[in-house]
Amino acid sequence: MDNEHIQEHGLVQGEKKELVSKCGPVGRAVIRNLIKEAINSMNKAYAPYSGFKVGAALLTAGQKIYTGCNIENAAYSPSNCAERTAFFKAVSEGERDFMAIAIVGGDNGNIKDYCPPCGVCRQVMREFVNPGRFLVILARSEDDCLVFFLEELLPMGFGPEHLNN
Ligand code: THU
């Protein structure tokens, strides 16, 4: 994926460099692979009620990838989003250091648009990451994604540090 394929969501020319440097140590090949893993996971979604399938792939600082899909329930409220599945899998394996998450979703697994994380998932991410560094990658394909810092999607979020001072 070259730089043009990472969309700039309204950034002006001078800020494009910032977007490229934003990805920092998470290079294009890594981003493509994360998106591929998110798509694979989406295809395992259990979403018989909404029909909307979501997949996520979470990258640790140690370059491991934890995937997750949404898992719905007949009682509705116990349903879990793809992003939280990925985070809970990783945290339950002892991971605490995360760099990026790629997210894909669509009706019956047909990706037509970017799939932004719900507010609850943003808050779960906030618990475990540095919001000014952690990347949230919203993808329509391996070659088409938007990249945000969590801080942009959850400004002034409440986090663990607010309880510790
Ligand atoms: N969903 C996710 O898995 N992640 C999100 O961030 C948005 C919504 C799931 C929940 C539910 O199973 C389906 O998509 C429709 O809301």
Coordinates of N, CA and C and ligand atoms in Angstrom, one line a residue:
M1 N 0.9 -1.2 0.0 CA 0.0 0.0 0.0 C 0.9 1.2 0.0
D2 N 0.7 2.1 -1.0 CA 1.5 3.3 -1.0 C 0.8 4.4 -0.2
N3 N 1.4 5.5 0.0 CA 0.9 6.5 0.8 C -0.5 7.1 0.3
E4 N -0.7 7.1 -1.0 CA -1.9 7.7 -1.5 C -3.1 6.9 -1.1
H5 N -2.9 5.6 -0.9 CA -4.0 4.7 -0.5 C -4.4 4.8 0.9
I6 N -3.6 5.5 1.7 CA -4.1 5.8 3.1 C -4.8 7.2 3.0
Q7 N -6.1 7.2 3.1 CA -6.8 8.5 2.9 C -6.5 9.5 4.0
E8 N -6.6 10.7 3.6 CA -6.2 11.7 4.6 C -7.3 12.4 5.3
H9 N -8.5 11.9 5.2 CA -9.7 12.5 5.8 C -9.6 14.0 6.2
G10 N -9.5 14.8 5.1 CA -9.6 16.2 5.3 C -8.3 16.9 5.7
L11 N -7.2 16.2 5.7 CA -5.9 16.9 6.0 C -5.4 17.7 4.9
V12 N -4.8 18.8 5.1 CA -4.2 19.6 4.1 C -2.8 19.1 3.8
Q13 N -2.3 19.6 2.6 CA -1.0 19.0 2.1 C 0.1 18.9 3.2
G14 N 0.3 20.0 3.9 CA 1.4 19.9 4.9 C 1.2 18.9 6.0
E15 N 0.0 18.5 6.2 CA -0.3 17.5 7.2 C -0.2 16.1 6.8
K16 N 0.0 15.9 5.5 CA 0.1 14.5 4.9 C 1.3 13.8 5.5
K17 N 2.4 14.6 5.6 CA 3.6 14.0 6.2 C 3.3 13.5 7.6
E18 N 2.5 14.3 8.3 CA 2.2 13.9 9.7 C 1.4 12.5 9.7
L19 N 0.6 12.3 8.7 CA -0.2 11.1 8.7 C 0.7 9.9 8.4
V20 N 1.7 10.1 7.5 CA 2.7 9.0 7.2 C 3.5 8.8 8.5
S21 N 3.9 9.8 9.2 CA 4.8 9.6 10.4 C 3.9 9.1 11.5
K22 N 2.6 9.4 11.4 CA 1.7 8.9 12.4 C 1.7 7.4 12.5
C23 N 1.8 6.8 11.4 CA 1.9 5.3 11.4 C 3.2 4.8 12.0
G24 N 4.2 5.7 12.0 CA 5.4 5.4 12.7 C 5.9 4.0 12.5
P25 N 6.1 3.2 13.6 CA 6.7 1.9 13.4 C 5.8 0.9 12.8
V26 N 4.5 1.3 12.6 CA 3.6 0.3 12.0 C 3.6 0.6 10.5
G27 N 4.4 -0.2 9.8 CA 4.6 0.1 8.3 C 3.4 -0.4 7.5
R28 N 3.5 -0.1 6.2 CA 2.4 -0.4 5.3 C 2.2 -1.9 5.2
A29 N 3.2 -2.7 5.2 CA 3.1 -4.2 5.1 C 2.3 -4.7 6.3
V30 N 2.7 -4.1 7.5 CA 2.0 -4.6 8.7 C 0.6 -4.2 8.7
I31 N 0.3 -3.0 8.2 CA -1.1 -2.5 8.1 C -1.9 -3.4 7.2
R32 N -1.4 -3.7 6.1 CA -2.0 -4.6 5.1 C -2.3 -6.0 5.8
N33 N -1.3 -6.5 6.5 CA -1.5 -7.8 7.1 C -2.6 -7.8 8.2
L34 N -2.6 -6.7 8.9 CA -3.6 -6.5 10.0 C -5.0 -6.5 9.4
I35 N -5.1 -5.8 8.3 CA -6.5 -5.7 7.6 C -6.9 -7.1 7.1
K36 N -5.9 -7.8 6.5 CA -6.2 -9.2 6.0 C -6.7 -10.1 7.2
E37 N -6.0 -10.0 8.3 CA -6.4 -10.8 9.5 C -7.8 -10.4 10.0
A38 N -8.1 -9.1 10.0 CA -9.4 -8.6 10.4 C -10.5 -9.1 9.5
I39 N -10.2 -9.2 8.2 CA -11.2 -9.7 7.2 C -11.4 -11.2 7.5
N40 N -10.3 -12.0 7.7 CA -10.5 -13.4 8.0 C -11.3 -13.6 9.3
S41 N -11.1 -12.7 10.3 CA -11.8 -12.9 11.5 C -13.3 -12.5 11.3
M42 N -13.5 -11.5 10.5 CA -14.9 -11.1 10.2 C -15.7 -12.3 9.7
N43 N -15.1 -13.1 8.9 CA -15.8 -14.2 8.3 C -16.1 -15.3 9.3
K44 N -15.6 -15.2 10.5 CA -16.0 -16.1 11.6 C -17.0 -15.5 12.6
A45 N -17.5 -14.3 12.2 CA -18.5 -13.6 13.1 C -19.7 -14.5 13.3
Y46 N -20.2 -14.4 14.5 CA -21.5 -15.0 14.8 C -22.5 -13.9 15.0
A47 N -23.2 -13.6 13.9 CA -24.1 -12.5 13.9 C -25.5 -12.8 13.3
P48 N -26.2 -13.8 13.8 CA -27.4 -14.2 13.2 C -28.6 -13.2 13.4
Y49 N -28.4 -12.3 14.3 CA -29.5 -11.4 14.6 C -29.4 -10.1 13.8
S50 N -28.3 -9.5 13.8 CA -28.1 -8.2 13.1 C -27.7 -8.5 11.6
G51 N -27.0 -9.7 11.4 CA -26.5 -9.9 10.1 C -25.3 -9.1 9.8
F52 N -24.9 -8.2 10.7 CA -23.7 -7.4 10.4 C -22.5 -8.0 11.0
K53 N -21.5 -8.4 10.2 CA -20.3 -9.0 10.6 C -19.2 -8.1 10.7
V54 N -18.4 -8.2 11.9 CA -17.3 -7.3 12.1 C -16.1 -8.2 12.5
G55 N -14.9 -7.7 12.0 CA -13.7 -8.4 12.4 C -12.6 -7.4 12.8
A56 N -11.8 -7.8 13.7 CA -10.7 -6.9 14.2 C -9.4 -7.6 14.3
A57 N -8.3 -6.9 14.2 CA -7.0 -7.5 14.4 C -6.1 -6.5 15.1
L58 N -5.7 -7.0 16.3 CA -5.0 -6.1 17.3 C -3.5 -6.5 17.3
L59 N -2.7 -5.4 17.1 CA -1.2 -5.6 17.1 C -0.6 -5.3 18.4
T60 N 0.2 -6.2 18.9 CA 0.9 -5.9 20.2 C 2.3 -5.3 19.9
A61 N 2.9 -4.7 21.0 CA 4.2 -4.2 20.8 C 5.2 -5.3 20.4
G62 N 4.9 -6.5 20.8 CA 5.8 -7.6 20.4 C 5.5 -8.2 19.0
Q63 N 4.6 -7.5 18.3 CA 4.3 -7.8 16.9 C 3.4 -9.1 16.8
K64 N 2.7 -9.4 17.9 CA 1.8 -10.5 17.8 C 0.4 -9.9 17.4
I65 N -0.4 -10.7 16.8 CA -1.7 -10.3 16.3 C -2.8 -11.1 17.0
Y66 N -3.7 -10.4 17.7 CA -4.9 -11.1 18.3 C -6.1 -10.7 17.5
T67 N -6.9 -11.6 17.0 CA -8.0 -11.3 16.2 C -9.3 -11.4 17.0
G68 N -10.4 -10.8 16.5 CA -11.7 -11.0 17.2 C -12.8 -10.7 16.2
C69 N -14.0 -11.3 16.5 CA -15.2 -11.1 15.7 C -16.3 -10.8 16.6
N70 N -17.4 -10.2 16.1 CA -18.6 -10.0 17.0 C -19.3 -11.3 17.2
I71 N -19.8 -11.5 18.4 CA -20.4 -12.7 18.8 C -21.8 -12.3 19.5
E72 N -22.9 -12.6 18.8 CA -24.2 -12.1 19.2 C -24.8 -13.2 20.1
N73 N -25.9 -12.8 20.7 CA -26.6 -13.7 21.6 C -28.1 -13.5 21.5
A74 N -28.9 -14.6 21.6 CA -30.3 -14.6 21.5 C -31.0 -13.6 22.5
A75 N -30.3 -13.4 23.6 CA -30.8 -12.4 24.6 C -30.3 -11.0 24.3
Y76 N -29.6 -10.8 23.2 CA -29.1 -9.5 22.6 C -28.0 -8.9 23.5
S77 N -28.3 -8.5 24.7 CA -27.4 -7.6 25.4 C -26.0 -8.3 25.8
P78 N -26.0 -9.7 25.9 CA -24.7 -10.3 26.1 C -23.8 -10.3 24.9
S79 N -24.2 -9.7 23.7 CA -23.4 -9.7 22.5 C -22.1 -9.0 22.8
N80 N -21.1 -9.4 22.1 CA -19.8 -8.8 22.2 C -19.3 -8.3 20.8
C81 N -18.7 -7.1 20.8 CA -18.2 -6.6 19.6 C -16.8 -7.2 19.2
A82 N -16.5 -7.1 18.0 CA -15.2 -7.7 17.5 C -14.0 -7.1 18.2
E83 N -14.0 -5.8 18.4 CA -12.8 -5.1 19.0 C -12.6 -5.6 20.4
R84 N -13.7 -5.7 21.1 CA -13.6 -6.2 22.5 C -13.2 -7.7 22.6
T85 N -13.7 -8.4 21.6 CA -13.2 -9.9 21.6 C -11.7 -9.9 21.5
A86 N -11.2 -9.1 20.5 CA -9.7 -9.1 20.3 C -9.0 -8.6 21.5
F87 N -9.4 -7.5 22.1 CA -8.7 -7.0 23.3 C -8.8 -8.0 24.5
F88 N -10.0 -8.6 24.7 CA -10.1 -9.5 25.8 C -9.3 -10.8 25.6
K89 N -9.2 -11.3 24.4 CA -8.4 -12.4 24.1 C -6.9 -12.1 24.5
A90 N -6.5 -10.9 24.0 CA -5.1 -10.5 24.2 C -4.8 -10.3 25.7
V91 N -5.6 -9.5 26.4 CA -5.4 -9.2 27.8 C -5.4 -10.5 28.6
S92 N -6.3 -11.4 28.3 CA -6.4 -12.6 29.0 C -5.2 -13.5 28.8
E93 N -4.4 -13.2 27.8 CA -3.1 -14.0 27.5 C -1.9 -13.2 28.1
G94 N -2.2 -12.1 28.8 CA -1.1 -11.4 29.5 C -0.6 -10.2 28.7
E95 N -1.2 -9.9 27.6 CA -0.7 -8.8 26.8 C -1.2 -7.5 27.4
R96 N -0.3 -6.5 27.4 CA -0.7 -5.2 28.0 C -0.2 -4.0 27.1
D97 N 0.5 -4.3 26.1 CA 1.1 -3.2 25.3 C 0.7 -3.4 23.8
F98 N -0.1 -2.4 23.4 CA -0.7 -2.5 22.1 C -0.3 -1.3 21.2
M99 N -0.3 -1.6 19.9 CA 0.1 -0.5 18.9 C -1.0 -0.1 18.0
A100 N -1.8 -1.0 17.6 CA -2.8 -0.7 16.5 C -3.9 -1.7 16.5
I101 N -5.1 -1.3 16.0 CA -6.1 -2.3 15.7 C -6.7 -1.9 14.3
A102 N -6.9 -3.0 13.5 CA -7.6 -2.8 12.2 C -9.0 -3.4 12.4
I103 N -10.0 -2.7 11.8 CA -11.4 -3.0 12.0 C -12.1 -3.0 10.6
V104 N -12.8 -4.1 10.3 CA -13.6 -4.1 9.1 C -15.0 -4.7 9.4
G105 N -16.0 -4.3 8.6 CA -17.3 -4.8 8.9 C -18.3 -4.5 7.8
G106 N -19.3 -5.3 7.7 CA -20.3 -5.1 6.7 C -21.5 -6.1 6.8
D107 N -22.6 -5.7 6.2 CA -23.8 -6.5 6.2 C -23.4 -7.9 5.6
N108 N -23.6 -8.9 6.3 CA -23.3 -10.3 5.9 C -21.9 -10.4 5.4
G109 N -21.0 -9.6 5.9 CA -19.6 -9.7 5.6 C -19.2 -9.0 4.3
N110 N -20.2 -8.2 3.7 CA -19.8 -7.4 2.5 C -19.4 -6.0 2.9
I111 N -18.1 -5.8 2.8 CA -17.6 -4.5 3.3 C -17.9 -3.4 2.2
K112 N -18.8 -2.5 2.7 CA -19.2 -1.4 1.7 C -18.6 0.0 2.2
D113 N -18.3 0.0 3.5 CA -17.9 1.3 4.1 C -17.0 1.0 5.3
Y114 N -16.4 2.1 5.8 CA -15.5 1.9 7.0 C -16.4 1.6 8.2
C115 N -15.9 0.9 9.1 CA -16.7 0.4 10.3 C -16.1 1.0 11.5
P116 N -16.6 2.2 12.0 CA -16.0 2.8 13.2 C -16.4 2.0 14.4
P117 N -15.5 2.0 15.4 CA -15.7 1.3 16.7 C -16.8 2.0 17.5
C118 N -17.6 1.2 18.1 CA -18.7 1.8 19.0 C -18.0 2.5 20.2
G119 N -18.8 3.2 20.9 CA -18.3 4.0 22.1 C -17.8 3.1 23.2
V120 N -18.4 2.0 23.4 CA -18.0 1.1 24.4 C -16.6 0.5 24.1
C121 N -16.4 0.1 22.8 CA -15.1 -0.4 22.4 C -14.0 0.6 22.5
R122 N -14.3 1.9 22.1 CA -13.4 3.0 22.3 C -12.9 3.1 23.7
Q123 N -13.9 3.0 24.6 CA -13.5 3.1 26.1 C -12.7 1.9 26.5
V124 N -13.0 0.7 26.0 CA -12.2 -0.5 26.4 C -10.7 -0.3 25.9
M125 N -10.6 0.2 24.7 CA -9.2 0.5 24.2 C -8.5 1.5 25.1
R126 N -9.3 2.5 25.5 CA -8.7 3.6 26.3 C -8.0 3.1 27.6
E127 N -8.6 2.0 28.1 CA -8.0 1.4 29.3 C -6.6 0.9 29.2
F128 N -6.3 0.5 28.0 CA -5.0 -0.3 27.8 C -4.0 0.4 26.9
V129 N -4.3 1.5 26.3 CA -3.4 2.1 25.3 C -3.1 3.5 25.6
N130 N -2.0 4.0 25.0 CA -1.8 5.5 25.0 C -2.6 6.1 23.9
P131 N -3.6 6.9 24.2 CA -4.6 7.3 23.2 C -3.9 8.2 22.1
G132 N -2.8 8.8 22.5 CA -2.1 9.7 21.5 C -1.2 9.0 20.6
R133 N -1.0 7.7 20.8 CA -0.2 6.8 19.9 C -0.8 5.7 19.3
F134 N -1.8 5.1 20.0 CA -2.5 3.9 19.5 C -3.3 4.2 18.2
L135 N -3.1 3.4 17.2 CA -3.7 3.6 15.8 C -5.0 2.8 15.7
V136 N -6.0 3.4 15.2 CA -7.2 2.7 14.9 C -7.4 2.8 13.4
I137 N -7.3 1.6 12.7 CA -7.3 1.6 11.3 C -8.6 1.1 10.8
L138 N -9.4 1.9 10.1 CA -10.7 1.5 9.6 C -10.5 1.2 8.1
A139 N -10.9 0.0 7.7 CA -10.5 -0.4 6.3 C -11.7 -0.9 5.5
R140 N -11.6 -0.6 4.2 CA -12.6 -1.1 3.3 C -12.0 -2.3 2.5
S141 N -10.7 -2.3 2.4 CA -9.9 -3.4 1.8 C -8.5 -3.2 2.3
E142 N -7.6 -4.1 1.9 CA -6.2 -4.0 2.2 C -5.6 -2.8 1.7
D143 N -6.2 -2.2 0.6 CA -5.6 -1.0 0.0 C -6.3 0.3 0.3
D144 N -7.3 0.2 1.2 CA -8.1 1.4 1.4 C -8.4 1.5 2.9
C145 N -7.8 2.4 3.6 CA -8.1 2.5 5.0 C -7.9 4.0 5.4
L146 N -8.6 4.3 6.6 CA -8.4 5.5 7.3 C -7.6 5.2 8.6
V147 N -6.7 6.1 8.9 CA -5.9 5.8 10.1 C -6.1 7.0 11.1
F148 N -6.5 6.6 12.3 CA -6.8 7.6 13.4 C -5.9 7.2 14.6
F149 N -5.6 8.2 15.4 CA -5.2 8.0 16.8 C -6.4 7.8 17.6
L150 N -6.4 6.9 18.6 CA -7.6 6.7 19.4 C -8.1 8.1 20.0
E151 N -7.1 8.9 20.3 CA -7.4 10.2 20.9 C -8.4 11.1 20.0
E152 N -8.3 10.9 18.7 CA -9.1 11.6 17.7 C -10.6 11.0 17.8
L153 N -10.7 9.8 18.1 CA -12.0 9.1 18.1 C -12.7 9.2 19.5
L154 N -11.8 9.4 20.5 CA -12.3 9.5 21.9 C -11.6 10.7 22.6
P155 N -11.9 11.9 22.3 CA -11.2 13.0 22.9 C -11.5 13.1 24.4
M156 N -10.5 13.5 25.1 CA -10.7 13.8 26.6 C -11.3 12.6 27.3
G157 N -10.9 11.4 26.9 CA -11.4 10.2 27.4 C -11.1 10.0 28.9
F158 N -11.9 9.3 29.6 CA -11.6 9.0 31.0 C -10.8 7.7 31.0
G159 N -9.7 7.7 31.7 CA -8.8 6.6 31.8 C -8.3 6.3 33.1
P160 N -7.5 5.2 33.3 CA -7.0 4.7 34.6 C -6.3 5.8 35.3
E161 N -5.6 6.7 34.6 CA -4.8 7.8 35.3 C -5.7 8.7 36.1
H162 N -7.0 8.8 35.7 CA -7.9 9.7 36.5 C -8.2 9.2 37.8
L163 N -8.0 7.9 38.0 CA -8.3 7.3 39.3 C -7.1 7.3 40.2
N164 N -5.9 7.6 39.6 CA -4.7 7.3 40.3 C -4.0 8.6 40.8
N165 N -4.7 9.8 40.7 CA -4.0 11.0 41.2 C -5.0 11.8 42.0
Ligands
THU1 N1 -20.3 -4.3 16.2 C1 -19.0 -4.6 16.4 O1 -18.6 -5.8 16.5 N2 -18.1 -3.6 16.5 C2 -18.4 -2.3 16.5 O2 -17.7 -1.4 16.8 C3 -19.8 -1.9 16.0 C4 -20.8 -2.9 16.1 C5 -21.2 -5.4 16.1 C6 -22.2 -5.5 17.2 C7 -23.4 -6.2 16.6 O3 -23.1 -7.6 16.7 C8 -23.3 -5.8 15.2 O4 -22.1 -5.2 14.9 C9 -24.4 -4.8 14.8 O5 -24.4 -3.7 15.7

